[in-house]
Coordinates of C-alpha atoms and ligand atoms in Angstrom, one line a residue:
X1078 CA 2.1 -30.3 30.7
X1079 CA 4.4 -27.7 29.2
X1080 CA 6.3 -28.6 26.0
X1081 CA 9.2 -26.2 24.7
X1082 CA 8.8 -24.4 22.1
X1083 CA 11.1 -21.8 20.0
X1084 CA 10.9 -19.1 18.3
X1085 CA 12.3 -15.4 16.6
X1086 CA 12.0 -12.7 15.2
X1087 CA 11.7 -12.0 11.3
X1088 CA 15.9 -11.8 10.6
X1089 CA 16.7 -14.8 13.3
X1090 CA 19.0 -12.0 15.2
X1091 CA 16.8 -12.6 18.1
X1092 CA 15.6 -16.3 19.3
X1093 CA 13.8 -17.1 22.2
X1094 CA 12.5 -20.9 24.2
X1095 CA 9.8 -21.2 26.3
X1096 CA 7.8 -23.3 28.2
X1097 CA 4.1 -23.5 27.5
X1098 CA 1.2 -25.8 28.3
X1099 CA -0.3 -26.5 23.9
X1100 CA -3.8 -26.1 25.8
X1101 CA -2.4 -22.5 27.2
X1102 CA -5.0 -19.7 26.5
X1103 CA -4.4 -17.2 23.7
X1104 CA -5.4 -13.3 23.3
X1105 CA -5.6 -10.8 21.2
X1106 CA -6.6 -7.3 22.5
X1107 CA -7.3 -4.0 21.2
X1108 CA -5.1 -1.8 23.6
X1109 CA -4.0 0.9 21.3
X1110 CA -0.7 -1.2 20.8
X1111 CA -1.6 -4.6 20.1
X1112 CA -4.7 -2.6 18.0
X1113 CA -2.1 -1.8 16.1
X1114 CA 0.4 -4.3 15.9
X1115 CA -2.2 -7.1 15.7
X1116 CA -0.3 -8.8 18.8
X1117 CA -1.5 -12.2 19.3
X1118 CA -0.1 -13.1 22.7
X1119 CA 0.2 -16.2 25.4
X1120 CA 1.8 -15.8 28.4
X1121 CA 5.0 -17.4 29.8
X1122 CA 5.9 -17.0 33.2
X1123 CA 9.2 -15.7 33.9
X1124 CA 10.9 -19.3 34.5
X1125 CA 9.7 -20.4 31.7
X1126 CA 10.9 -18.2 29.1
X1127 CA 14.6 -18.0 27.8
X1128 CA 16.1 -15.2 25.0
X1129 CA 18.8 -17.8 24.0
X1130 CA 19.5 -15.6 20.9
X1131 CA 20.0 -11.1 20.7
X1132 CA 19.6 -9.4 23.5
X1133 CA 22.6 -7.1 21.6
X1134 CA 19.4 -7.1 19.4
X1135 CA 16.6 -6.1 21.4
X1136 CA 15.0 -3.1 21.5
X1137 CA 12.4 -2.2 24.3
X1138 CA 9.2 0.5 24.2
X1139 CA 7.3 1.7 26.3
X1140 CA 4.1 4.0 26.8
X1141 CA 2.3 4.9 29.2
X1142 CA 2.8 3.7 33.2
X1143 CA 6.1 2.0 31.1
X1144 CA 5.2 -1.7 32.9
X1145 CA 4.8 -3.2 30.3
X1146 CA 8.0 -3.4 27.9
X1147 CA 7.6 -4.7 24.0
X1148 CA 10.5 -6.2 22.7
X1149 CA 11.7 -5.1 19.2
X1150 CA 14.1 -6.3 17.0
X1151 CA 16.4 -3.7 16.2
X1152 CA 16.9 -5.0 13.1
X1153 CA 13.6 -5.8 11.3
X1154 CA 11.4 -4.7 13.9
X1155 CA 9.0 -7.8 14.9
X1156 CA 8.6 -8.0 18.0
X1157 CA 8.1 -12.1 19.3
X1158 CA 7.6 -11.0 23.1
X1159 CA 6.5 -8.3 25.8
X1160 CA 8.1 -8.1 29.2
X1161 CA 6.5 -6.7 32.4
X1162 CA 6.7 -6.9 35.9
X1163 CA 2.2 -7.5 37.3
X1164 CA 0.8 -8.9 40.3
X1165 CA -2.3 -9.7 38.8
X1166 CA -0.2 -12.4 35.9
X1167 CA 1.7 -14.0 39.1
X1168 CA 4.5 -11.5 39.4
X1169 CA 7.3 -11.7 36.6
X1170 CA 6.0 -12.5 33.1
X1171 CA 6.6 -13.0 29.1
X1172 CA 4.0 -12.2 26.6
X1173 CA 5.3 -14.4 23.2
X1174 CA 3.5 -13.4 19.6
X1175 CA 3.1 -16.4 19.5
X1176 CA 2.8 -16.0 15.4
X1177 CA 6.5 -15.3 16.1
X1178 CA 6.4 -19.5 17.6
X1179 CA 8.8 -21.8 15.3
X1180 CA 7.2 -24.4 12.4
X1181 CA 3.1 -24.9 13.2
X1182 CA 2.7 -24.1 16.4
X1183 CA 1.0 -21.0 15.6
X1184 CA -1.7 -23.0 13.6
X1185 CA -1.9 -25.3 16.0
X1186 CA -3.0 -22.5 18.5
X1187 CA -5.3 -21.1 16.1
X1188 CA -6.6 -24.1 16.3
X1189 CA -7.9 -23.6 19.8
X1190 CA -9.7 -20.4 20.9
X1191 CA -8.3 -17.3 20.9
X1192 CA -9.7 -14.9 23.6
X1193 CA -10.4 -11.1 22.8
X1194 CA -9.8 -8.7 25.3
X1195 CA -10.4 -5.0 26.1
X1196 CA -7.5 -3.7 26.7
X1197 CA -8.8 -0.5 25.4
X1198 CA -11.5 0.5 28.1
X1199 CA -9.0 -1.4 30.3
X1200 CA -10.8 -4.9 30.8
X1201 CA -8.9 -7.2 29.8
X1202 CA -11.6 -9.8 31.0
X1203 CA -14.2 -8.9 28.7
X1204 CA -15.0 -9.3 25.2
X1205 CA -15.1 -6.0 22.9
X1206 CA -18.2 -5.8 20.9
X1207 CA -16.0 -6.1 17.2
X1208 CA -13.0 -7.9 17.1
X1209 CA -12.6 -8.6 13.7
X1210 CA -9.7 -5.8 12.8
X1211 CA -8.1 -7.1 16.2
Ligands
LIG2719 ZN1 15.1 -9.3 13.4

């Protein structure tokens, strides 16, 4: 059962809402950008994500194929979400930064299992051998 969550960047310029299952899978990945930012994500479908403030404050970064757009606040530099369009994830999706959710939502999600993905080796279905740095 989905529940509405709110979140945003550090300075408050970018705010979003999303509908997530409180039991939704969250993950950390070893790919080059997730590892550097220690990005902790959960996936929201297109219709379950709403950017409610700061569209003009979001700046996007892409690399490689550019399929994934990493969305940062241009003032504080925090990345509240990424977005992309991948068949394996059901089309248009948002990768919500769990750490950017309001209140105790990050603690609630942290109490559950976090899935580790070996993005460094393009093998997201497997956990990397080492995860402590992610
Ligand atoms: Zn900000």
